[in-house]
CSV table of C-alpha atoms and ligand atoms in Angstrom, one decimal:
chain,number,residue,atom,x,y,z
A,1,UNK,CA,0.0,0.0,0.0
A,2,UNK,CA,1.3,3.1,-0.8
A,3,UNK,CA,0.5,6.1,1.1
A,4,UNK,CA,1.7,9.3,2.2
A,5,UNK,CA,1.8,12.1,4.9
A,6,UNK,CA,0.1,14.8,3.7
A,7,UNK,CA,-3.4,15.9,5.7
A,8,UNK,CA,-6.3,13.6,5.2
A,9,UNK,CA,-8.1,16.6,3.5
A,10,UNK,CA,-5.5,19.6,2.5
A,11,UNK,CA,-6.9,22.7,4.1
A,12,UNK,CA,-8.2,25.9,2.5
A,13,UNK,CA,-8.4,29.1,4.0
A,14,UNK,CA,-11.5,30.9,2.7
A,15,UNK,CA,-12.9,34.2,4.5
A,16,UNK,CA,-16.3,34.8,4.1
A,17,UNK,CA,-18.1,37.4,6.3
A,18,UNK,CA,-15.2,38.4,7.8
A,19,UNK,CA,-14.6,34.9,9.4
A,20,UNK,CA,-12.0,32.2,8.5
A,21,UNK,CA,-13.3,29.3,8.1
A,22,UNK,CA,-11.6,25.5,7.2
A,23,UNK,CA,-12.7,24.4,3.6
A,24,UNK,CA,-11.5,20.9,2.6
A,25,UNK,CA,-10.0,21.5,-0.9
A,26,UNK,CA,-10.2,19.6,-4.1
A,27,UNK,CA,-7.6,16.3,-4.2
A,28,UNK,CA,-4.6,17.6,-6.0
A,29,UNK,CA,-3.4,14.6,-8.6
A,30,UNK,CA,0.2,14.7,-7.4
A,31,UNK,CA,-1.3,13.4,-4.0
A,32,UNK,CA,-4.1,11.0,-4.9
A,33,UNK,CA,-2.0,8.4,-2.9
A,34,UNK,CA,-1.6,10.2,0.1
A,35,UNK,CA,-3.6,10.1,3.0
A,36,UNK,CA,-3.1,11.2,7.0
A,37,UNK,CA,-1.0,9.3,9.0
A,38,UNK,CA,-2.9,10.1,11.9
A,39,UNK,CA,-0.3,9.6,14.2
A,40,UNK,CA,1.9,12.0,12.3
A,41,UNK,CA,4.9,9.1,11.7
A,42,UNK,CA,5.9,7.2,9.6
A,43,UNK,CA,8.7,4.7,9.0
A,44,UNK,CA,11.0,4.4,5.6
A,45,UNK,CA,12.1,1.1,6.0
A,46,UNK,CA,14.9,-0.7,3.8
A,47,UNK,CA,17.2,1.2,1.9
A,48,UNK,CA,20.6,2.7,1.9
A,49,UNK,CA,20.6,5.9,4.1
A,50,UNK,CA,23.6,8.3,4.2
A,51,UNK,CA,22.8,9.9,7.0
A,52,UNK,CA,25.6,12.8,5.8
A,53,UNK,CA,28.5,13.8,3.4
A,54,UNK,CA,31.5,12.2,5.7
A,55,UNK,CA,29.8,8.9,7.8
A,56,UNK,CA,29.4,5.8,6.4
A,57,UNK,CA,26.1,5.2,5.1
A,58,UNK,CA,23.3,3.2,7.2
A,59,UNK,CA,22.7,-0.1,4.8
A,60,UNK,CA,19.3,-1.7,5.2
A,61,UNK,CA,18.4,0.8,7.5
A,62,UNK,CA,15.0,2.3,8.6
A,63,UNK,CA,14.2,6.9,9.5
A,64,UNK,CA,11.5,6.8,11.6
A,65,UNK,CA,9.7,10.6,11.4
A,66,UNK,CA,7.6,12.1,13.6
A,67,UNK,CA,5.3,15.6,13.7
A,68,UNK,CA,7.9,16.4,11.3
A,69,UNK,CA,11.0,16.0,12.5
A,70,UNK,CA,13.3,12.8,12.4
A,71,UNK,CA,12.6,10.5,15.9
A,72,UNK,CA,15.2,8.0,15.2
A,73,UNK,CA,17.7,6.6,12.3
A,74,UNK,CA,19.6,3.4,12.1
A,75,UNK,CA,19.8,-0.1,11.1
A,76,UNK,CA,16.7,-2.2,10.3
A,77,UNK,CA,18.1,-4.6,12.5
A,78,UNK,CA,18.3,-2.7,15.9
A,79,UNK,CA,15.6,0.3,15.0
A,80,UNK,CA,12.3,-1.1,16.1
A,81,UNK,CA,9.0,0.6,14.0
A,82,UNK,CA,6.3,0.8,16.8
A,83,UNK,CA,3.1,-1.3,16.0
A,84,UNK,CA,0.8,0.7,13.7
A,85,UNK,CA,3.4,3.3,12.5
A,86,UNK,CA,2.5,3.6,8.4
A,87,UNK,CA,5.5,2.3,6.5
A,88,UNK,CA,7.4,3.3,2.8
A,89,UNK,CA,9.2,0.8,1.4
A,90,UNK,CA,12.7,1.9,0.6
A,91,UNK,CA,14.7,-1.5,-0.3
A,92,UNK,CA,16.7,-1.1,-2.7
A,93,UNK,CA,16.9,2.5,-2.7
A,94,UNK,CA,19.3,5.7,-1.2
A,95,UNK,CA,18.1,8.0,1.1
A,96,UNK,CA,19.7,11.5,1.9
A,97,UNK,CA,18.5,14.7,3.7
A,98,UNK,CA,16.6,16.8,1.8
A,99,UNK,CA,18.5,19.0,-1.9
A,100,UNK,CA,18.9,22.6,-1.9
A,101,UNK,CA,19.2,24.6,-4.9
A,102,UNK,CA,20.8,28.0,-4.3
A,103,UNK,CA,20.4,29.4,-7.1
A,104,UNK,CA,16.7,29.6,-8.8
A,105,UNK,CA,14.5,32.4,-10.1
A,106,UNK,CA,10.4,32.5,-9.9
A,107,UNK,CA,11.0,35.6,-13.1
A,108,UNK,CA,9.6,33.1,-16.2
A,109,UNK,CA,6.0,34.5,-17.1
A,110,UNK,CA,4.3,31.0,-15.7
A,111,UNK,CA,5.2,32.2,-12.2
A,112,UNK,CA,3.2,35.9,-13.0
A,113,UNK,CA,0.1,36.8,-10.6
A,114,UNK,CA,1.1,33.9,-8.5
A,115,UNK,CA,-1.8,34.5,-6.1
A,116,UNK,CA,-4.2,33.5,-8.3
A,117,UNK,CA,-2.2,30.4,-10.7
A,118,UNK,CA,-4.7,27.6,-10.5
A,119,UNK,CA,-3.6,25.4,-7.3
A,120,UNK,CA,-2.8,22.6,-9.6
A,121,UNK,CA,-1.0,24.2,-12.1
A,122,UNK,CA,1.2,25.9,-9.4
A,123,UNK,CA,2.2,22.6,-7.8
A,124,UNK,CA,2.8,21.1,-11.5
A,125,UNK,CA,5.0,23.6,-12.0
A,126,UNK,CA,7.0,23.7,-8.4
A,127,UNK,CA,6.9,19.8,-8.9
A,128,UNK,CA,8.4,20.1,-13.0
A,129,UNK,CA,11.1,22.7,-12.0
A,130,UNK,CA,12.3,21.8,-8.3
A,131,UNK,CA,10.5,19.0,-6.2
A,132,UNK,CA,11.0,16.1,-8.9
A,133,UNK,CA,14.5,16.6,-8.4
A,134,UNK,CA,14.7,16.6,-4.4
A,135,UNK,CA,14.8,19.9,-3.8
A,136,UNK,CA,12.9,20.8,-0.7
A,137,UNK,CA,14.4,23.6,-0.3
A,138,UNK,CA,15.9,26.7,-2.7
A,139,UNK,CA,17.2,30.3,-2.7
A,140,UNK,CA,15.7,32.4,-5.4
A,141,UNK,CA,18.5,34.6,-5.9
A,142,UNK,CA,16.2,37.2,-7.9
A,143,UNK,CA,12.6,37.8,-9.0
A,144,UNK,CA,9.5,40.0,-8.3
A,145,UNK,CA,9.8,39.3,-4.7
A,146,UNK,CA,6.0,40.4,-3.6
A,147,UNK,CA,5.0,37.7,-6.1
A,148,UNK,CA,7.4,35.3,-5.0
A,149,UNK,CA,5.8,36.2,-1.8
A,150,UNK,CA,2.5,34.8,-3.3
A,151,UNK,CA,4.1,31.2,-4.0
A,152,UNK,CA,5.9,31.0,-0.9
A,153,UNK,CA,2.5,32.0,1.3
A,154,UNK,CA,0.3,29.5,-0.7
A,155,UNK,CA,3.2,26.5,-0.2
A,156,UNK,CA,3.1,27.3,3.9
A,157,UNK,CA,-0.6,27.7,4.1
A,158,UNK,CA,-0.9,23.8,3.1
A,159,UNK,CA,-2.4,24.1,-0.2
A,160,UNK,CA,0.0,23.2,-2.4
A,161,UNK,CA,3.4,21.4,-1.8
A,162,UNK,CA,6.9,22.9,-2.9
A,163,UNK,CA,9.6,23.8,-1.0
A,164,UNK,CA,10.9,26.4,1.6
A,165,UNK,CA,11.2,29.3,-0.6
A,166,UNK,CA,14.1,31.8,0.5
A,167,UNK,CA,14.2,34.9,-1.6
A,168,UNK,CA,16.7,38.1,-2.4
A,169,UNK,CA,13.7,39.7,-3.9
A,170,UNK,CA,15.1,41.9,-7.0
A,171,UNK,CA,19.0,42.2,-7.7
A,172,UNK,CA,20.4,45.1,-7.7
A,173,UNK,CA,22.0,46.4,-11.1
A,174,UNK,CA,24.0,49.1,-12.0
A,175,UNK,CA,22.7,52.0,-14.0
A,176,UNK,CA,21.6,51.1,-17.7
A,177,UNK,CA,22.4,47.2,-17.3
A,178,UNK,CA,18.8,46.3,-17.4
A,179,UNK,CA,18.4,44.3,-20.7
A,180,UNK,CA,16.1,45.8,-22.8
A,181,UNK,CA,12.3,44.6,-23.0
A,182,UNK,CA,12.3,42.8,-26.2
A,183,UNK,CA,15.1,40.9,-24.8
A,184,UNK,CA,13.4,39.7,-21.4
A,185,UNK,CA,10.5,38.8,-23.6
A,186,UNK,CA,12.1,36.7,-26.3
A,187,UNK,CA,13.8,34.8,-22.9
A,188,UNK,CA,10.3,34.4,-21.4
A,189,UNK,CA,10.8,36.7,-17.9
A,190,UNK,CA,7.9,38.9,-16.6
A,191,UNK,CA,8.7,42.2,-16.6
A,192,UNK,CA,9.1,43.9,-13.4
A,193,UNK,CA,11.4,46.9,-12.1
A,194,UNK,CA,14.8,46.3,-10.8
A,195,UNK,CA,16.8,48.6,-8.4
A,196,UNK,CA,19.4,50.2,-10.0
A,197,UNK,CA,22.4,52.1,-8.3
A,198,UNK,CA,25.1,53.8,-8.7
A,199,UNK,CA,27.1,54.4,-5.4
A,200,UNK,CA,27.0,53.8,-1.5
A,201,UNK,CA,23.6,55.8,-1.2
A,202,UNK,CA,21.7,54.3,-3.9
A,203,UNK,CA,22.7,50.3,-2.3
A,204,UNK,CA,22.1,51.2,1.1
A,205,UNK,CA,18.1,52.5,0.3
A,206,UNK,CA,17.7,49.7,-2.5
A,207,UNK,CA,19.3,47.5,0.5
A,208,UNK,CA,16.9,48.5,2.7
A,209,UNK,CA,13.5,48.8,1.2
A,210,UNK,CA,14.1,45.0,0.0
A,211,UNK,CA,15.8,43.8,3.9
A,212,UNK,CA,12.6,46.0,5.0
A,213,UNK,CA,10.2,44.2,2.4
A,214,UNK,CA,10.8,40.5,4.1
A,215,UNK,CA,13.8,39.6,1.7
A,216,UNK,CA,15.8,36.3,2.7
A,217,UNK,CA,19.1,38.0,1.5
A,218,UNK,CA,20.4,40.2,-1.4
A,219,UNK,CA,21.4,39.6,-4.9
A,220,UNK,CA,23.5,41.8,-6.7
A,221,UNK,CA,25.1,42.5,-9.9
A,222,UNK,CA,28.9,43.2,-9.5
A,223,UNK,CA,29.3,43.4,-13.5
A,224,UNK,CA,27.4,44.3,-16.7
A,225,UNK,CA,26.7,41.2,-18.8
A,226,UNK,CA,27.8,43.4,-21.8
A,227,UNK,CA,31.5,45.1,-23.0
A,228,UNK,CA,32.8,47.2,-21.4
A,229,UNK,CA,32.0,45.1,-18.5
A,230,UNK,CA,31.3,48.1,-15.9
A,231,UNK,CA,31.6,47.2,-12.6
A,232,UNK,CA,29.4,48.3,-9.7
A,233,UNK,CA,31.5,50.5,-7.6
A,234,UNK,CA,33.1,48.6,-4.3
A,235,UNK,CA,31.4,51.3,-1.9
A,236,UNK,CA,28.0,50.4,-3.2
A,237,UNK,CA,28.5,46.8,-2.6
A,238,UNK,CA,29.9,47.2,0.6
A,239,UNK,CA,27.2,49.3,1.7
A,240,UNK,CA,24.4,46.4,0.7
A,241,UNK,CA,26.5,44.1,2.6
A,242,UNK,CA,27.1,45.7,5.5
A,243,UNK,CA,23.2,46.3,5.6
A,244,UNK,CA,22.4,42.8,5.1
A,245,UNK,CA,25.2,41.6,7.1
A,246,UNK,CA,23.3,43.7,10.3
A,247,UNK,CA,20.3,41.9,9.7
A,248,UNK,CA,22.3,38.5,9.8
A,249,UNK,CA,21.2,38.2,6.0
A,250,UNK,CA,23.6,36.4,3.5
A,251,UNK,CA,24.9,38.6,-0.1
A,252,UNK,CA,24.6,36.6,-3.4
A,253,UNK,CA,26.7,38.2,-6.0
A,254,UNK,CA,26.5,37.8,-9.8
A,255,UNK,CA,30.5,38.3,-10.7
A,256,UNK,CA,30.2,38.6,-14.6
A,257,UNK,CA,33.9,39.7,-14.8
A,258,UNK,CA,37.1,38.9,-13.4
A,259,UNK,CA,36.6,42.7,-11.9
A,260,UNK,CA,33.5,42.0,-10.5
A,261,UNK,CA,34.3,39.3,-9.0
A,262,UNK,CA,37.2,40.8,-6.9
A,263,UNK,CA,34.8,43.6,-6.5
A,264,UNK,CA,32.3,41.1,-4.7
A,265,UNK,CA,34.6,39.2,-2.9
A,266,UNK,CA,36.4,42.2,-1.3
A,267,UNK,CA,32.9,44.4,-0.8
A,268,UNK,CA,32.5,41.2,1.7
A,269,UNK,CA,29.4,39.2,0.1
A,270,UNK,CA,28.8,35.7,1.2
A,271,UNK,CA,27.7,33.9,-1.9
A,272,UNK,CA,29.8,33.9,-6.0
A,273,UNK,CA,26.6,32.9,-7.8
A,274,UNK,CA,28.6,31.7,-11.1
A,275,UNK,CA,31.6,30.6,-11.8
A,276,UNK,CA,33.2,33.1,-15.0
A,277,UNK,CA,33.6,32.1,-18.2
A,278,UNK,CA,34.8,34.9,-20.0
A,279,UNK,CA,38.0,35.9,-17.6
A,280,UNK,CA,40.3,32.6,-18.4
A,281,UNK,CA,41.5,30.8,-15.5
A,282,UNK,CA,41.2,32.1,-12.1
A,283,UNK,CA,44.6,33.2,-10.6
A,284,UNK,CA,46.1,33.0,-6.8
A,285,UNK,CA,45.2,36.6,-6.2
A,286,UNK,CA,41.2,35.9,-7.3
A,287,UNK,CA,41.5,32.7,-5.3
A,288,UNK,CA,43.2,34.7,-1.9
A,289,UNK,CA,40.7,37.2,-2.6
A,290,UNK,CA,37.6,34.5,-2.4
A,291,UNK,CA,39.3,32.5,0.6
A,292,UNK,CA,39.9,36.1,2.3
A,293,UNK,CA,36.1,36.7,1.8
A,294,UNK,CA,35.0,33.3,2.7
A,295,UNK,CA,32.9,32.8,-0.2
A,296,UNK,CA,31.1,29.7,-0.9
A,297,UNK,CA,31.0,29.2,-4.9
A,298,UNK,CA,27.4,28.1,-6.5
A,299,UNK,CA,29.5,27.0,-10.0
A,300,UNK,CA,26.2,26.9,-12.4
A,301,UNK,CA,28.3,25.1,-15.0
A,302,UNK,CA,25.3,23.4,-16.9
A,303,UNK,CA,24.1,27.1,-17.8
A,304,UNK,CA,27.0,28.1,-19.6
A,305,UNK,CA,26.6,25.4,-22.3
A,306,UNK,CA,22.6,26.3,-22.3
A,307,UNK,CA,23.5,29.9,-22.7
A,308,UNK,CA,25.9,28.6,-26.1
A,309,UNK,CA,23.8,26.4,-27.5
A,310,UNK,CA,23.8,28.3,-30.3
A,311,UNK,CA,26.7,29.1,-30.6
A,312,UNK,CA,29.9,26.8,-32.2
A,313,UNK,CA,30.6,24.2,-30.2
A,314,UNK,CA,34.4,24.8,-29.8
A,315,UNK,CA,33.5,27.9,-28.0
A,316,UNK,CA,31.2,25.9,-25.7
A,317,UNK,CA,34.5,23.2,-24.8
A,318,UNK,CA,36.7,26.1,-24.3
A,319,UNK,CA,34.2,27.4,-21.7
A,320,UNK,CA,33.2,24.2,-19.7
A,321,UNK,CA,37.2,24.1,-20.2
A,322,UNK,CA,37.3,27.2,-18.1
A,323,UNK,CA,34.5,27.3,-15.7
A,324,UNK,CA,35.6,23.4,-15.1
A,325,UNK,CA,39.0,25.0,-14.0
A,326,UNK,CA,37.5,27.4,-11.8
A,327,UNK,CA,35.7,25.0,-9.8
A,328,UNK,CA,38.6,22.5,-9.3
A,329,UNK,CA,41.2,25.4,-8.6
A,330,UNK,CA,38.4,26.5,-6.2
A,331,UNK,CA,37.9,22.5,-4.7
A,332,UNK,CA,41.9,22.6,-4.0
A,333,UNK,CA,42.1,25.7,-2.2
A,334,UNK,CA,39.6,24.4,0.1
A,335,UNK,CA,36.9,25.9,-0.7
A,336,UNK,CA,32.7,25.9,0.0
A,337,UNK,CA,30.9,24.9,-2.7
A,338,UNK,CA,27.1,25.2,-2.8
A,339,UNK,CA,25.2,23.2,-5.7
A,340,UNK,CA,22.8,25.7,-7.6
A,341,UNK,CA,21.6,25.4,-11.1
A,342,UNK,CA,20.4,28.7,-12.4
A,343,UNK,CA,16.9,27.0,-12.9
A,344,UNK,CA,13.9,30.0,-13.9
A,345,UNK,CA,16.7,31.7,-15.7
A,346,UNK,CA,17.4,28.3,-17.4
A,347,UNK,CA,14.4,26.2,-18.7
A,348,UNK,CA,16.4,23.2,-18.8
A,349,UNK,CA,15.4,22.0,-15.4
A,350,UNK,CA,17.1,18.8,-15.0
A,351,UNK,CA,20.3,19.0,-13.1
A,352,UNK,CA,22.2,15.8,-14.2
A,353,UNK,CA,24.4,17.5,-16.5
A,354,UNK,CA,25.7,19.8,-13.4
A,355,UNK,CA,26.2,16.6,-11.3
A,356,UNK,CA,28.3,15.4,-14.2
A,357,UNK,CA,30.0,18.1,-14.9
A,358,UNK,CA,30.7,18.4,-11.6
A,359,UNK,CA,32.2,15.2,-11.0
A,360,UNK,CA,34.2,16.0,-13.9
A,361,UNK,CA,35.8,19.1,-12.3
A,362,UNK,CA,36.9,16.5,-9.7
A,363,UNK,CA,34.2,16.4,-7.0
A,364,UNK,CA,33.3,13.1,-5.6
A,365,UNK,CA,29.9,12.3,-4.8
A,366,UNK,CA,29.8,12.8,-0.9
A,367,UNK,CA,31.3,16.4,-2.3
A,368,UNK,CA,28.1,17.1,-4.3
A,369,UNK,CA,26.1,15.7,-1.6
A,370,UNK,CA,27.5,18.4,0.8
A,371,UNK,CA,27.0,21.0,-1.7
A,372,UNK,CA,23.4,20.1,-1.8
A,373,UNK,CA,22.6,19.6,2.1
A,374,UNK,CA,25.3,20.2,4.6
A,375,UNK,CA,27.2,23.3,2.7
A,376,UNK,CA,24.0,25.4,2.0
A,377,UNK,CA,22.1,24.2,5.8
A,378,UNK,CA,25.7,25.6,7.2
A,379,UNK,CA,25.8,29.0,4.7
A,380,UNK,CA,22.4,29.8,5.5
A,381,UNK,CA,21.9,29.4,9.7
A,382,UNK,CA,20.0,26.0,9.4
A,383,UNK,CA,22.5,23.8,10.5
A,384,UNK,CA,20.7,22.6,13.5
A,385,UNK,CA,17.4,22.2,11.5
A,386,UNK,CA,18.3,20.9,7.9
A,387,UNK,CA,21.0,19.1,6.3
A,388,UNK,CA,21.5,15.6,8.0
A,389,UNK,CA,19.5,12.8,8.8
A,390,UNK,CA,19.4,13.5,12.9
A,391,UNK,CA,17.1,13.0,15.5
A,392,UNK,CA,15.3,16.1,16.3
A,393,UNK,CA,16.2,17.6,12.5
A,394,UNK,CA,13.4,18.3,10.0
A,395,UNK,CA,12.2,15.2,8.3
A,396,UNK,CA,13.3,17.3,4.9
A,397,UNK,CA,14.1,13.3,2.7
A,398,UNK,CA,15.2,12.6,-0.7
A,399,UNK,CA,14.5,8.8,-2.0
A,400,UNK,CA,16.6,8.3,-5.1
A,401,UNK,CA,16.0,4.9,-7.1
A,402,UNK,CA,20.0,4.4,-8.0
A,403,UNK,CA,22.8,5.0,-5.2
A,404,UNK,CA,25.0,8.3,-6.2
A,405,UNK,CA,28.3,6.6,-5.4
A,406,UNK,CA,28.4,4.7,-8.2
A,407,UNK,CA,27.0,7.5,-10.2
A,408,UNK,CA,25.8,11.0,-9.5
A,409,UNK,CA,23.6,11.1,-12.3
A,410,UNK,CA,21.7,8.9,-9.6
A,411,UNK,CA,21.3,12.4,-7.6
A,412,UNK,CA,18.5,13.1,-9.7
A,413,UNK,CA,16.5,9.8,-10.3
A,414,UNK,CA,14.4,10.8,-7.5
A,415,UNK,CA,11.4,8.4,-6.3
A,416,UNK,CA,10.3,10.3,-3.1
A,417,UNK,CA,10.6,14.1,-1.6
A,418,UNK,CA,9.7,14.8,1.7
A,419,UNK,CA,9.7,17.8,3.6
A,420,UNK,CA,8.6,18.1,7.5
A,421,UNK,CA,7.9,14.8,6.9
A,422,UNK,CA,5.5,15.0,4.1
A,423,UNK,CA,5.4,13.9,1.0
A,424,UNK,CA,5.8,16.8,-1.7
A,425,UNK,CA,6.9,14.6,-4.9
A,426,UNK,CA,6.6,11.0,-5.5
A,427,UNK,CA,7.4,9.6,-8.9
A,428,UNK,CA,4.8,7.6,-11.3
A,429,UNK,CA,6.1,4.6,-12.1
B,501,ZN,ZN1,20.6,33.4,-11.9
């Protein structure tokens, strides 16, 4: 019997008259297995369970989750599952704690007047874009952030399941970078207003009416995307850090340029969003300068072959070439590495070609599993919440069909997603 966590009847809010009252909603198709547990556990029995990036996994083991949070994990053998507790059968499959994806974008025109996207048609489109692939949890690192809002209000209220949204709201952009309308259209973004500035002022205000707004963090800009390649001056970005920084908010910077990427590192921002391929290889003083800033890299080396798909395809090897020696110059200086995709500025959704590309670049598979659970839970302040399988953690789960040590294409054949303990993606079989 297949089952899953989710509330017997999903809960609308409706106000009528002023009063709140509980409406059960229609079934949504992605859950026409699920039902309550009742008890609020359940038991994932069988399996392979790497209960993090460095300890040996758990083979044939069981997570038993409770309200939510992970009661117990260990061996099948010497976990017992109390009488009645619903079970998922895991044999023959890997569990890990829950994906993040640290760099996504809710700015494609699907995700427009998200207050009022058909329930269904929202969770397709969570599901197609981040919850098929494990992701319970993402940093949108720019988009209309009121209507991200929207999708991030209707996912907590219960009535439809995605993932914890985070959000910097709009990036910040110097003066005249803004691509012009036709081109936002032809590449299928709403359009929407974008902060731009110009020096220490201009940051701090734009800093503060999105900090003041409910952002999760800030994006910026630290280059144009086009020659000359201006660079936002290093006053402005240190004014939106040290604003963000105050409010214990993390920086995510878009480098674009060798320059701006030294401008980024030494305004002090938290997060390089991209790896560079236009500046050829990165140099000791670019590494010292991302060490001295304590960076973690999001290396997004799947969009640079998207973005040159038309183009010839020696240009596109010489690139990978580059961004590929980015990452691994970054990977032997010790650096953090969080995995992120572009996804919403990409439509190319499915992440195996980054997990490949990333082993290429010499990172072994517990090294992509900490880029997608332990690096970003550590980056972000949710260390003691997400990121492990732990007692007393968030039951945030990812069932993959194929084990990623013998290949990490395997990190995104996922069966099951859970988050708090829910199930918020299952795969048809
Ligand atoms: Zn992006």
């Amino acid at each position: 019997m297949l089952w899953g966590i989710m509330r017997e009847k999903r809960l609308v809010l409706a106000k009528i008259l002023g009063l709140v009252i509980l409406l059960p909603s229609l079934d949504n198709p992605i859950f026409c297995q699920s039902r309550d547990t009742s008890s609020g556990q359940l038991a994932l029995l069988g399996g392979t369970i790497y209960i993090s990036p460095t300890e040996n996994p758990i083979r044939s083991g069981v997570v038993l989750i409770r309200d939510g949070k992970i009661a117990a994990v260990g061996r099948r053998t010497s976990l017992q599952v109390p009488r009645g507790v619903p079970t998922l059968d895991c044999s023959g499959l890997t569990i890990t704690a829950g994906f993040w994806n640290s760099h996504a974008h809710f700015m494609e025109r699907k995700w427009a007047d998200a207050a009022n996207i058909p329930a269904p048609e929202l969770a397709g489109q969570l599901q197609a874009m981040l919850t098929r692939y494990g992701f319970a949890s993402v940093f949108d690192t720019g988009s209309p952030w009121e209507n991200t809002r929207r999708i991030r209000d209707r996912i907590e209220s219960g009535e439809v399941p995605g993932p914890r949204i985070r959000s910097t709201g709009e990036g910040l952009i110097g003066k005249g970078w803004l691509p012009p309308e036709m081109v936002l259209n032809a590449l299928g973004f709403m359009q929407f207003p974008v902060p731009e500035v110009a020096d220490a002022a201009g940051a701090l205000a734009a800093s503060k009416k999105l900090l003041d707004g409910g952002t999760d963090g800030l994006k910026l800009f630290a280059a144009a995307s086009f020659p000359p390649f201006a660079t936002l001056p290093g006053e402005a970005i240190r004014a939106a850090v040290h604003e963000a920084h105050r409010r214990n908010k993390p920086v995510f910077a878009h480098p674009g340029s060798r320059d701006g990427l030294l401008a980024a590192a030494g305004g002090g921002v938290d997060v390089i969003a991209h790896t560079t391929p236009q500046s050829g290889p990165w140099d000791e003083a670019v590494l010292a300068a991302m060490r001295q800033a304590k960076v973690a890299l999001i290396p997004t080396l799947k969009v640079w072959k998207y973005q040159l798909r038309h183009d010839r395809a020696s240009l596109g090897d010489l690139r990978a070439q580059t961004t590929a020696g980015q990452l691994r110059a970054w990977l032997a200086s010790g650096g953090v590495i969080l995995f992120g995709t572009d996804v919403g500025g990409m439509d190319d959704y499915d992440p195996s070609d980054e997990y490949d590309l990333m082993a290429e670049a010499g990172m072994t598979f517990r090294q992509i599993l900490a880029s997608l659970t332990t690096a970003p839970a550590e980056k972000f302040g949710e260390s003691g919440r997400l990121g492990r399988i732990a007692p007393g953690l968030a039951a945030d789960l990812v069932v993959l069909s194929n084990d990623p040590s013998q290949s990490v294409r395997a990190f995104a054949a996922v069966r099951y997603t859970l988050r708090d303990g829910r199930l918020i993606y299952r795969a048809s079989r």
